[in-house]
Coordinates of C-alpha atoms in Angstrom, one line a residue:
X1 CA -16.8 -38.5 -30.7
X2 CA -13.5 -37.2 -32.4
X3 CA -13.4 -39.5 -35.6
X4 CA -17.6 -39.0 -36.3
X5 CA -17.0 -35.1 -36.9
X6 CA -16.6 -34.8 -40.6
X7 CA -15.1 -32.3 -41.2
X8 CA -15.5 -31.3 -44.6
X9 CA -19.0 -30.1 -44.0
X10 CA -17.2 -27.2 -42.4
X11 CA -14.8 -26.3 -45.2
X12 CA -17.3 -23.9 -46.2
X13 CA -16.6 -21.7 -43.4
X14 CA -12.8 -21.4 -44.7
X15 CA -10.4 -20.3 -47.3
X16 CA -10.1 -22.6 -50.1
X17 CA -6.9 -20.7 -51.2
X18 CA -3.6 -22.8 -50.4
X19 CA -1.3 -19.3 -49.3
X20 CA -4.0 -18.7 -46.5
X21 CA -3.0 -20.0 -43.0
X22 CA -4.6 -23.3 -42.4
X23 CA -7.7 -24.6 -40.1
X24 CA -7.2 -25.8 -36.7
X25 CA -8.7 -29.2 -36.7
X26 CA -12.9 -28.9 -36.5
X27 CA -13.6 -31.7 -34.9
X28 CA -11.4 -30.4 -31.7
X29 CA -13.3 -27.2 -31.9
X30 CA -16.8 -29.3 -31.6
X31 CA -15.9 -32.3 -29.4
X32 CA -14.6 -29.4 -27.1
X33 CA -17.7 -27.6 -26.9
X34 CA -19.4 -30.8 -26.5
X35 CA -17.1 -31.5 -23.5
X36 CA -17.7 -27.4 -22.1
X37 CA -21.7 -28.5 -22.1
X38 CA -21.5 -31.7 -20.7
X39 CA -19.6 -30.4 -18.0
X40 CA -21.4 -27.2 -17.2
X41 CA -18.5 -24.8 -17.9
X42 CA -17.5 -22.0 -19.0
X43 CA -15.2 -21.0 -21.9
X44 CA -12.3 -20.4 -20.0
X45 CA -12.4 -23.4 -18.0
X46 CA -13.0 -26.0 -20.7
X47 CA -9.5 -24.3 -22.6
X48 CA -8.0 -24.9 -19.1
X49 CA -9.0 -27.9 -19.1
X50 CA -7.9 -29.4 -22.6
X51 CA -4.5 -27.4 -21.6
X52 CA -4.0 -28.9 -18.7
X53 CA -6.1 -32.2 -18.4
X54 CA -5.3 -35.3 -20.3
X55 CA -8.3 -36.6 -20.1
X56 CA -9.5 -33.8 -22.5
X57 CA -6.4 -34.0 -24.5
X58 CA -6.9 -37.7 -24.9
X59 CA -10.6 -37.4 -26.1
X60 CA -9.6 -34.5 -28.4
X61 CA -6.6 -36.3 -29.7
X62 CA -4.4 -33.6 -28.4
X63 CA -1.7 -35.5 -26.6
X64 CA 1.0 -35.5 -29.9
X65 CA 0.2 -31.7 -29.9
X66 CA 3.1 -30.0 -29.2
X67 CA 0.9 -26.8 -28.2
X68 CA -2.5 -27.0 -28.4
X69 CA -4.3 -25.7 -31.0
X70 CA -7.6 -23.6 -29.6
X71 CA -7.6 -20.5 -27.6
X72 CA -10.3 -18.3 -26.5
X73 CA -10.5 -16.4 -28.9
X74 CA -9.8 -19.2 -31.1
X75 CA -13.1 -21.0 -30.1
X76 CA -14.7 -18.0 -30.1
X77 CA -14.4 -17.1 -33.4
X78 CA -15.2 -20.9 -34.9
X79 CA -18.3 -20.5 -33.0
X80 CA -18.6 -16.8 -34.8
X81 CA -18.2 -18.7 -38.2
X82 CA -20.7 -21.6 -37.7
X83 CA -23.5 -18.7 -36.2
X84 CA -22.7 -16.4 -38.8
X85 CA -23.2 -19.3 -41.9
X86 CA -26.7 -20.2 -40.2
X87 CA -27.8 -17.0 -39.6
X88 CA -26.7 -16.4 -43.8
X89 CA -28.0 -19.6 -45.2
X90 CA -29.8 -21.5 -42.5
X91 CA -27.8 -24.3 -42.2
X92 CA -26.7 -25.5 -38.9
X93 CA -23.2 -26.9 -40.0
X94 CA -23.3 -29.0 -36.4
X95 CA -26.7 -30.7 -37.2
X96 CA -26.2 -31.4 -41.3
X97 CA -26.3 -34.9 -42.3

């Protein structure tokens, strides 16, 4: 799943200016909440387990990570972004071609 994600479809959700903090890596942010849905859970238990399953570190390309780069609120608010954009300009970012 990982390398499909392109990522630059979602740059429009960011800063473009280089003194503001960087992204975490999209595609972890949507292969993860691809993950949380195939597996029924909730938002807490799908952080759980990319912190503490390899298996979701491995599929999220995680492992070299020294921490791991989503949090609730974290995922929370990338899901705020992408909601917020459609709702704006009616583009689903996770469905554009």
């Amino acid at each position: 799943m990982f390398p499909l994600i392109n990522e630059e479809r979602f740059s429009v959700l960011y800063s473009s200016n280089p003194a503001s903090r960087p992204n975490n890596p999209v595609n972890v942010y949507i292969d993860l909440l691809m993950l949380k849905d195939i597996f029924a859970q909730t938002d807490e238990e799908a952080i759980h387990s990319l912190y503490f399953d390899l298996r979701y570190q491995y599929a999220l390309h995680t492992t070299s990570f020294e921490e791991q780069p989503v949090s609730k609120k974290s995922l929370s608010n990338f899901r705020r972004l992408v909601y917020r954009y459609y709702e704006e300009h009616g583009i689903d970012l996770s469905k554009k071609k």
